[in-house]
Coordinates of C-alpha atoms in Angstrom, one line a residue:
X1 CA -9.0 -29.2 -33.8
X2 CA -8.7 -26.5 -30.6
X3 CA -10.1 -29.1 -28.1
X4 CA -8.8 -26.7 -25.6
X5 CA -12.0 -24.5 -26.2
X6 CA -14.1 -27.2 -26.1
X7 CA -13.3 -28.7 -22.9
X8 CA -14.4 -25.5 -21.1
X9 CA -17.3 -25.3 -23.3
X10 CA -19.3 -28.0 -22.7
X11 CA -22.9 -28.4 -20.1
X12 CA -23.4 -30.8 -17.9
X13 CA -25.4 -30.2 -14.5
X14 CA -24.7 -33.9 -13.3
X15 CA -22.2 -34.1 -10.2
X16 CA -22.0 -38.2 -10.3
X17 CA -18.7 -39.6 -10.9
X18 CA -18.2 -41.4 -14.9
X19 CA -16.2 -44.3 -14.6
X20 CA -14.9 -44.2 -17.8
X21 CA -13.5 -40.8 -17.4
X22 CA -10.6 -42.6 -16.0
X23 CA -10.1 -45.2 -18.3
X24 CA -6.9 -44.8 -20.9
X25 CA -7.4 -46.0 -24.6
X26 CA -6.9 -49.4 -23.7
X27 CA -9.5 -49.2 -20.7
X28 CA -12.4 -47.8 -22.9
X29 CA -12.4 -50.2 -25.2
X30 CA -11.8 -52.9 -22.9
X31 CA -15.3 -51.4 -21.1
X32 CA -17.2 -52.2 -24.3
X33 CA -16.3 -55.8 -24.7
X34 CA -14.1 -55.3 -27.6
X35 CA -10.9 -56.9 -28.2
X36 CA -7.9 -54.4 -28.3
X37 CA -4.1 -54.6 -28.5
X38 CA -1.7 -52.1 -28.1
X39 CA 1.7 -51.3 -30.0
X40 CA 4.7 -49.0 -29.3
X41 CA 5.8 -47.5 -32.7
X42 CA 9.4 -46.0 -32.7
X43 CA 9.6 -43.3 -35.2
X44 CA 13.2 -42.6 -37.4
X45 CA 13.8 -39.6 -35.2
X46 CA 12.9 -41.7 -31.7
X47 CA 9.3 -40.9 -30.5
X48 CA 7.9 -43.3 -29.1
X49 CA 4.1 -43.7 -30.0
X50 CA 1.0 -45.6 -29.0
X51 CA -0.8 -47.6 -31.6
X52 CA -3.9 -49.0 -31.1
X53 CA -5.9 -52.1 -32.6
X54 CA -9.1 -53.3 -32.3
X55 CA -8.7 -56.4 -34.9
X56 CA -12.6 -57.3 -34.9
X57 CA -15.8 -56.7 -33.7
X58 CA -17.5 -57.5 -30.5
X59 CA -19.0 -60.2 -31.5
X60 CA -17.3 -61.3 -34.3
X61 CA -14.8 -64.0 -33.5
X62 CA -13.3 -65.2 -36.7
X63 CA -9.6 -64.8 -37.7
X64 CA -9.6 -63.7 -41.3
X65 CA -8.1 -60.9 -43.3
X66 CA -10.2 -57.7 -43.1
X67 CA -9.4 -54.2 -44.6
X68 CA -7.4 -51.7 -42.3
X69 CA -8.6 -48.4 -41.7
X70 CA -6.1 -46.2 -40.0
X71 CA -7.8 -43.3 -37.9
X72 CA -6.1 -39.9 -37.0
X73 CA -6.5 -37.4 -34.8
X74 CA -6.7 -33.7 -34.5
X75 CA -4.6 -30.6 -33.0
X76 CA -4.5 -30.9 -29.2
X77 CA -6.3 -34.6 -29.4
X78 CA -4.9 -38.0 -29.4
X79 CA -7.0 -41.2 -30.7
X80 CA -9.6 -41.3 -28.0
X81 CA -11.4 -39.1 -29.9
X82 CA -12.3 -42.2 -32.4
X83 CA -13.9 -44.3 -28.8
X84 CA -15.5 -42.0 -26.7
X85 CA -19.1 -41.8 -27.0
X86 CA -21.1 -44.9 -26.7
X87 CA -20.2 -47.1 -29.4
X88 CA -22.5 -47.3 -31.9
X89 CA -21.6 -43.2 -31.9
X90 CA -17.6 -43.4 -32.0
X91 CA -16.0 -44.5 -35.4
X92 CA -13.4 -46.8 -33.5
X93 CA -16.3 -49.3 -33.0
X94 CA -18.5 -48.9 -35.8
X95 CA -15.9 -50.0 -37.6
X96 CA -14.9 -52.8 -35.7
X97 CA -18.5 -54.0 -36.0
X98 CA -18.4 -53.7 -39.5
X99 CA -15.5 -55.8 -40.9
X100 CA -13.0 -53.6 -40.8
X101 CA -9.4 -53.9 -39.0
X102 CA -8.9 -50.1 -37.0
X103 CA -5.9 -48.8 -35.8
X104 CA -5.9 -45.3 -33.8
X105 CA -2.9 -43.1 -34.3
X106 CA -1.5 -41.0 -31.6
X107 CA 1.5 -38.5 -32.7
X108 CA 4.1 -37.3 -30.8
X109 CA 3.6 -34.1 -28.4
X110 CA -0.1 -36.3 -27.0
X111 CA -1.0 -38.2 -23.7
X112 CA -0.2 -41.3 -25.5
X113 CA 3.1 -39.8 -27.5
X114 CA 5.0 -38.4 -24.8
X115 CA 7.9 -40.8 -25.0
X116 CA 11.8 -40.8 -26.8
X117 CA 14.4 -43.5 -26.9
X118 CA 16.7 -40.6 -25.4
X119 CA 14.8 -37.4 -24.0
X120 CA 12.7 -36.8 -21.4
X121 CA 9.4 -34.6 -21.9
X122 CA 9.5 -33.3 -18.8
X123 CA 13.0 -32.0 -18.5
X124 CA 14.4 -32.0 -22.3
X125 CA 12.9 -28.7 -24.1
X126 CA 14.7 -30.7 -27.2
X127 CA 11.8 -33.1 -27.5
X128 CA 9.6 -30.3 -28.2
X129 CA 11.1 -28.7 -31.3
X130 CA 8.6 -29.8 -33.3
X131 CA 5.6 -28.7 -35.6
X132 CA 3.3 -30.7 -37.9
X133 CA 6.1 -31.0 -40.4
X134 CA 7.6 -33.9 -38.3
X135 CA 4.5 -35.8 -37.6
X136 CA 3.9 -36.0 -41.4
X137 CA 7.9 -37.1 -42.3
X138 CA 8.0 -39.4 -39.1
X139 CA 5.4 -40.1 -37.4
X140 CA 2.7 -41.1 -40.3
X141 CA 5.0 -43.3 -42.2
X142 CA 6.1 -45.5 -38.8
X143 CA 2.7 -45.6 -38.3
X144 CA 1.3 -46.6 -41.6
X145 CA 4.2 -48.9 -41.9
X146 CA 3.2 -51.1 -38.7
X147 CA 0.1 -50.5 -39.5
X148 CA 0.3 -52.7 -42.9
X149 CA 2.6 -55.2 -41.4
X150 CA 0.1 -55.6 -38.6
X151 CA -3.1 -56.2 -40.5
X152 CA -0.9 -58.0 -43.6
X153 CA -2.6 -55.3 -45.9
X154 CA -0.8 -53.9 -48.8
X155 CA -2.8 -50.6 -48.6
X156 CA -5.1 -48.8 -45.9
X157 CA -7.8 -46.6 -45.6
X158 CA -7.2 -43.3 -44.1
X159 CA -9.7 -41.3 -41.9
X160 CA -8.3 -37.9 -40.4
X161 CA -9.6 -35.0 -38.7
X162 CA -8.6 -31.4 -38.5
X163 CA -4.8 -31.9 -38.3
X164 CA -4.9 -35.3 -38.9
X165 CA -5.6 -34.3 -42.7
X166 CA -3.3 -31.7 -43.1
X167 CA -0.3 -34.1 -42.1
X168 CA -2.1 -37.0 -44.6
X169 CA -1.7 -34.4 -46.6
X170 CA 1.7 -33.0 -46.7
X171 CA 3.0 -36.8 -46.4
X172 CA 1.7 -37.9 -49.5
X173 CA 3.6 -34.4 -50.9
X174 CA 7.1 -35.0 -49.4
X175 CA 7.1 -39.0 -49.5
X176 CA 5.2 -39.7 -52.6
X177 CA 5.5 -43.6 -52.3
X178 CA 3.5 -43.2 -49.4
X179 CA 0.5 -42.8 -52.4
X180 CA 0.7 -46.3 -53.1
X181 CA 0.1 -47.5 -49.3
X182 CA -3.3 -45.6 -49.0
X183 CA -6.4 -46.4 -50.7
X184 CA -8.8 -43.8 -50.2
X185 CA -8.1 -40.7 -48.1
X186 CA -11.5 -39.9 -45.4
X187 CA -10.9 -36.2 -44.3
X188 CA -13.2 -34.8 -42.2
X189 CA -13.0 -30.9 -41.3
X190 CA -10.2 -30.8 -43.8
X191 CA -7.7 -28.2 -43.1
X192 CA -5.6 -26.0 -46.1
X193 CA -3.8 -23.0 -43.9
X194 CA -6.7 -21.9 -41.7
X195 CA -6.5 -18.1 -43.1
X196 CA -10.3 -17.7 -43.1
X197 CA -11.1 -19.1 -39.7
X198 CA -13.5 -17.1 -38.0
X199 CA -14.6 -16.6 -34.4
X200 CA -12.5 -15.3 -31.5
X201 CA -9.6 -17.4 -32.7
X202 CA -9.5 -15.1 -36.1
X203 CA -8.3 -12.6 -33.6
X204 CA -5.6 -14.5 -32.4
X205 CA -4.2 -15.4 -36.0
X206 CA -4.8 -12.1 -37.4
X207 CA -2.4 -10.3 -34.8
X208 CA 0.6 -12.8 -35.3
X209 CA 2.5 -10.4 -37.5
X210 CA 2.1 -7.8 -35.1
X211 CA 3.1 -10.4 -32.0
X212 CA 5.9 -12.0 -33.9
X213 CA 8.7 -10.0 -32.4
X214 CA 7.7 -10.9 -29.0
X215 CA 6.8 -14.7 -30.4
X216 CA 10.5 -14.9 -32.4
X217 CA 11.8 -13.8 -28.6
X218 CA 10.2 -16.5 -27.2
X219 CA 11.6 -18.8 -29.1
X220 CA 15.1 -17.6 -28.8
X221 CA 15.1 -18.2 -25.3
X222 CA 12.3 -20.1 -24.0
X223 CA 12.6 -22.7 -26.7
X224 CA 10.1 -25.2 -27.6
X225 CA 7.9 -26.4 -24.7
X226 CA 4.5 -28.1 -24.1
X227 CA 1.8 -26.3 -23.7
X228 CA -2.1 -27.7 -23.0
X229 CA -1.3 -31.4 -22.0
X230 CA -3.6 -33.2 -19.5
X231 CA -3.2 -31.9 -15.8
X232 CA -5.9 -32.5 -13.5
X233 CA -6.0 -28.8 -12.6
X234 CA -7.0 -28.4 -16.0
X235 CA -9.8 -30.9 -16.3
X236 CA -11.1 -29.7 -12.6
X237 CA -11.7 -26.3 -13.7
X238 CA -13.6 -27.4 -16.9
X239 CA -16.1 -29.3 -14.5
X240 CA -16.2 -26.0 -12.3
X241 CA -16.7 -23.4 -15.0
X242 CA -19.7 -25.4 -17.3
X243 CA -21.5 -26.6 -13.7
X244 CA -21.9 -23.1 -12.7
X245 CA -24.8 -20.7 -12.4
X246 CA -23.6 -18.9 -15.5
X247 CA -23.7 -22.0 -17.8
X248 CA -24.5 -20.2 -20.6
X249 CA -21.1 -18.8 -20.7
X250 CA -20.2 -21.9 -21.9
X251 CA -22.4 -21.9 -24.6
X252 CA -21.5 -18.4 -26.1
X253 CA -18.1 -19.4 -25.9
X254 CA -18.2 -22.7 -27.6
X255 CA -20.3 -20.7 -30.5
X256 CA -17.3 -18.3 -30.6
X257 CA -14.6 -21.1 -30.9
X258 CA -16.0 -24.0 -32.8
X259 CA -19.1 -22.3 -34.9
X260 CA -23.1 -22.5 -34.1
X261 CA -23.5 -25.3 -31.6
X262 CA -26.9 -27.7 -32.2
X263 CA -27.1 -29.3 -28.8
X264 CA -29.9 -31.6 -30.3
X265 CA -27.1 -34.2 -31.2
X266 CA -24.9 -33.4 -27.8
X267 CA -24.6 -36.2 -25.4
X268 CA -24.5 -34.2 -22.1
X269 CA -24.1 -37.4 -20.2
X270 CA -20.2 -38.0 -21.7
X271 CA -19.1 -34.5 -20.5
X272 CA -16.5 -35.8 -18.3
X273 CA -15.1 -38.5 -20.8
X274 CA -14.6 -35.6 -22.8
X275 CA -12.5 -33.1 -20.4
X276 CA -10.4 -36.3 -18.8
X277 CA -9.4 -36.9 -22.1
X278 CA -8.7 -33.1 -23.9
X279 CA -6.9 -31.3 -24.5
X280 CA -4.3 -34.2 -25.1
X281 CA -0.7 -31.8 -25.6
X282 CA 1.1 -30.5 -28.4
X283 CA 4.0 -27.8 -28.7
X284 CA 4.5 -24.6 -29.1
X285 CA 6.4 -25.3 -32.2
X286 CA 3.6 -26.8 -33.8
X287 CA 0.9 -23.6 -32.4
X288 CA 3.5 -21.4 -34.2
X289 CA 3.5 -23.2 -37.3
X290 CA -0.1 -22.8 -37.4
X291 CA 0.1 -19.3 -36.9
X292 CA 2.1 -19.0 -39.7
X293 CA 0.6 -20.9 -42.6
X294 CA -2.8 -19.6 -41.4
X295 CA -1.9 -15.7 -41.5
X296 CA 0.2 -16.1 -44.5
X297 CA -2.0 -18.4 -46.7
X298 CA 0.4 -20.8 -47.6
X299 CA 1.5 -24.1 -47.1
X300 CA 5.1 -24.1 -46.6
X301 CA 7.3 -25.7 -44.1
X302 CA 8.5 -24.3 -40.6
X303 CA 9.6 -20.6 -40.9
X304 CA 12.5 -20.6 -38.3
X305 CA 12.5 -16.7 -39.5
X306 CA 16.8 -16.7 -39.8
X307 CA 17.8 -17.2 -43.1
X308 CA 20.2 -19.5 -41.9
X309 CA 18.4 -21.5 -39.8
X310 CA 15.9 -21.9 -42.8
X311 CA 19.5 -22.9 -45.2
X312 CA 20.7 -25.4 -42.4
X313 CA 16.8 -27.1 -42.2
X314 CA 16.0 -26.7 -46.0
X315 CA 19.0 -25.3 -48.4
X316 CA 17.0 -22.3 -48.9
X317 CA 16.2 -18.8 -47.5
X318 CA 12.6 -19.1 -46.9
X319 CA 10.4 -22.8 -46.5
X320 CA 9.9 -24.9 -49.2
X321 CA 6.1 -24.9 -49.6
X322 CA 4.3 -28.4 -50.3
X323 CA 3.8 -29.7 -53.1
X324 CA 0.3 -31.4 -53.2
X325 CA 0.3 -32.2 -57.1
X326 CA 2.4 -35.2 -55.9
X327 CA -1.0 -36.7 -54.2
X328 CA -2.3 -39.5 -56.1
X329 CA -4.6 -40.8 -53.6
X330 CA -8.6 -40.5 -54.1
X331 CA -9.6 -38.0 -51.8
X332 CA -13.3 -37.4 -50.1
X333 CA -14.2 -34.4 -48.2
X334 CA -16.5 -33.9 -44.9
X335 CA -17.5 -30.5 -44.1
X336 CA -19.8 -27.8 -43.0
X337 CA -20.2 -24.3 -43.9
X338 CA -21.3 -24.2 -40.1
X339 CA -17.5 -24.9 -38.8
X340 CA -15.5 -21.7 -38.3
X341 CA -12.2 -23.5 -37.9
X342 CA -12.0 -25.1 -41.4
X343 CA -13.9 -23.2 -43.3
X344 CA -15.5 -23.3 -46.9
X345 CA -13.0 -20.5 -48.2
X346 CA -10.4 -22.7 -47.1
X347 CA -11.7 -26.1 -48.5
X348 CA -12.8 -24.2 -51.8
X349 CA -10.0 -21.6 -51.8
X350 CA -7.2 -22.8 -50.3
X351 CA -7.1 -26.8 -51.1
X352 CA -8.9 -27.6 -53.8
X353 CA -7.3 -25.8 -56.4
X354 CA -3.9 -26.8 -55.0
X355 CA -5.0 -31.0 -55.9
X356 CA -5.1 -32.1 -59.0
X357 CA -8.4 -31.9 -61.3
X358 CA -10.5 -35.3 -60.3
X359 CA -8.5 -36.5 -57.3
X360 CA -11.6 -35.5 -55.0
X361 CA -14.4 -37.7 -55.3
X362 CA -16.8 -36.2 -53.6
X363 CA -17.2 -33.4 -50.8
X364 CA -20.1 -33.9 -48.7
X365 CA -21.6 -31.1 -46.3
X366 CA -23.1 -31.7 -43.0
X367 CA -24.8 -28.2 -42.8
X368 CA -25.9 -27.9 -39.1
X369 CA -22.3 -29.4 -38.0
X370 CA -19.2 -27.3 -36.5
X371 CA -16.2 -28.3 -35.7
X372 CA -16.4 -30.2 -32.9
X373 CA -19.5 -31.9 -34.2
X374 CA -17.7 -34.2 -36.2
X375 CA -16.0 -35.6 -33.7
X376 CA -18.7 -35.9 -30.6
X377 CA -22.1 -35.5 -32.5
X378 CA -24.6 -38.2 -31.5
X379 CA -25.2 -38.6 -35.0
X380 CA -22.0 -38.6 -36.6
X381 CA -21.8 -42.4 -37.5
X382 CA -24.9 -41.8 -39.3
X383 CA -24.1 -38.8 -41.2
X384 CA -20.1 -39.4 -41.7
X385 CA -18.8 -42.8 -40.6
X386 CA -21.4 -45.0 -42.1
X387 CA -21.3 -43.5 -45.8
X388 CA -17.6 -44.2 -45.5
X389 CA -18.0 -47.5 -44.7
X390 CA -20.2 -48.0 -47.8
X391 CA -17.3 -46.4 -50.0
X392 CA -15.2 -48.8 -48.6
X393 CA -17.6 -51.5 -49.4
X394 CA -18.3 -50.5 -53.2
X395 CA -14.0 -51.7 -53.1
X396 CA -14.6 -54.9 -51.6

């Protein structure tokens, strides 16, 4: 999800200060009355990365076994995208409420993933060579792994967004044990390459091949670095730009990101949550690797575009592509023919023929939803988290 966009997108005429717009994962659920722990979870290749439990409800005070649902985010998120509107709004909670053990994710590259046993972010370019492939082989399995030993679960429920199903995704492909550790898969705006995206951002993924000499250059000398992490600088000119006369620049440019905005279901009032907290980080690495499975339709792994880089990484000239008839996992789909950045030609075109026949259980459309709806809509918990929470019932 380009969270970028969005945080430059969004309207608020208020000037007073939101308190919780400077509150860390811990700190917003803490502000709600919920209980909350927090786990560092060291992945085979080093990241260090924050995990995040809330073991019950508010008001629920009992210590017994409960199902674990494991929540993931999107591109250029981290899990605070799961607590930030009120809570009977923000899936972290409405889960909690409801019986159910949640843990929120954060992979590497985020605010809350920006640690190594060895590197430094902020002066090693080496912790930065990495793409979406290594969140799926390392970071998922540490994190599903604690996950289990955490709650005492044999399997979880999985709910990601945007990225956060691709990688659930391509896991299941390259570590097919991983199928019998999952229960149900929950992915909402679910991503295949992105080739049909539309919007301004079509644009910028239709002209890779013609910008991947100077791209490949890059790389050769620059190396992988971060690119959109939290600066204040960042998150100050958001506020300016969507307070100003011309607000409605704000709008046309959400619409040309995201898809049709419906500001019916927008909660104005958590503008500044929302810019404090995106966009969260990633690397360039990763941004590349999107361009290329989104302008070549395919799935693969990173293209280091040398044939012997590729032979060193994968024994071959070009990337293996994924195997998704490995999946075994029962899958259920969230999405809107309203979101430009996963779009139905994508879902329909692109992923669903690549499963195998039945593993999708059912692919419900929110109509008057784009992207960024899913995560921030007012009525979200209504028209995605609760009818997975009755799915996960009909198993209890």
């Amino acid at each position: 999800m380009i969270f970028l966009f969005f945080a430059f997108l969004v309207i608020s005429n208020t000037v007073e200060i939101d308190l919780d717009a400077s509150l860390d994962q811990v700190g917003l659920i803490e502000r709600w009355g919920y209980p909350v722990e927090k786990y560092e979870v060291t992945t085979r290749d080093g990241y260090i990365l924050d995990l995040i439990r809330i073991p019950r409800g508010k008001n629920d005070d009992r210590n017994i076994s409960r199902p674990a649902i494991l929540l993931v985010h999107g591109l250029l998120t981290s899990g605070s995208q799961w607590i930030m509107n009120l809570p009977h709004q923000s899936a972290g909670f409405v889960y909690a409420d409801s019986g159910l053990d949640v843990f929120i994710a954060n992979v590497r590259g985020t605010t809350y993933g920006r640690r190594h046993l060895k590197m430094n972010p902020d002066h090693d370019s080496q912790f930065w060579k990495y793409s979406f492939d290594h969140m799926a082989r390392y970071d998922l399995p540490a994190i599903i792994d604690r996950s289990l030993s955490i709650s005492g679960q044999d399997q979880l429920y999985y709910m990601g967004d945007s990225q956060g199903t691709l990688i659930s995704l391509l896991l299941l492909s390259d570590l097919p044990r991983y199928n019998n550790k999952i229960n149900k898969l929950f992915l909402i705006s679910p991503v295949a390459t992105g080739h049909y995206i539309r919007g301004f951002l079509q644009v910028l993924i239709s002209s890779y091949s013609t910008l991947y000499p100077m791209t490949d250059v890059w790389r050769l000398f620059m190396g992988s670095q971060e690119i959109l992490g939290y600066t204040p600088l960042l998150v100050s000119a958001a506020k300016i730009i969507c307070s100003m006369p011309t607000q409605e620049a704000c709008y046309d440019f959400m619409y040309l990101a995201a898809g049709p905005p419906d500001f019916d279901h927008f909660n104005t009032s958590r503008v500044e949550v929302y810019v404090s907290n995106f966009p969260a980080g990633t690397s360039t690495r990763n941004l590349l690797h999107w361009a290329q499975i989104s302008s070549r339709e395919s799935i693969a792994h990173y293209d280091f575009n040398n044939p012997i880089e590729n032979m060193l990484h994968y024994g071959k000239l070009n990337p293996p592509t994924y195997n998704y008839t490995e999946i075994e996992v029962p899958i259920y789909f969230y999405w809107s023919r309203n979101d430009w950045l996963t779009t139905p030609m994508d879902i329909f075109q692109d992923l669903l023929p690549k499963l195998r026949k039945g593993l999708v259980k059912g692919a419900f459309e929110i109509p008057e939803y784009n992207h960024l709806d899913f995560v921030i809509a007012t009525t979200v918990a209504d028209r995605v988290y609760k009818p997975v929470l009755d799915i996960i019932r009909s198993d209890i």
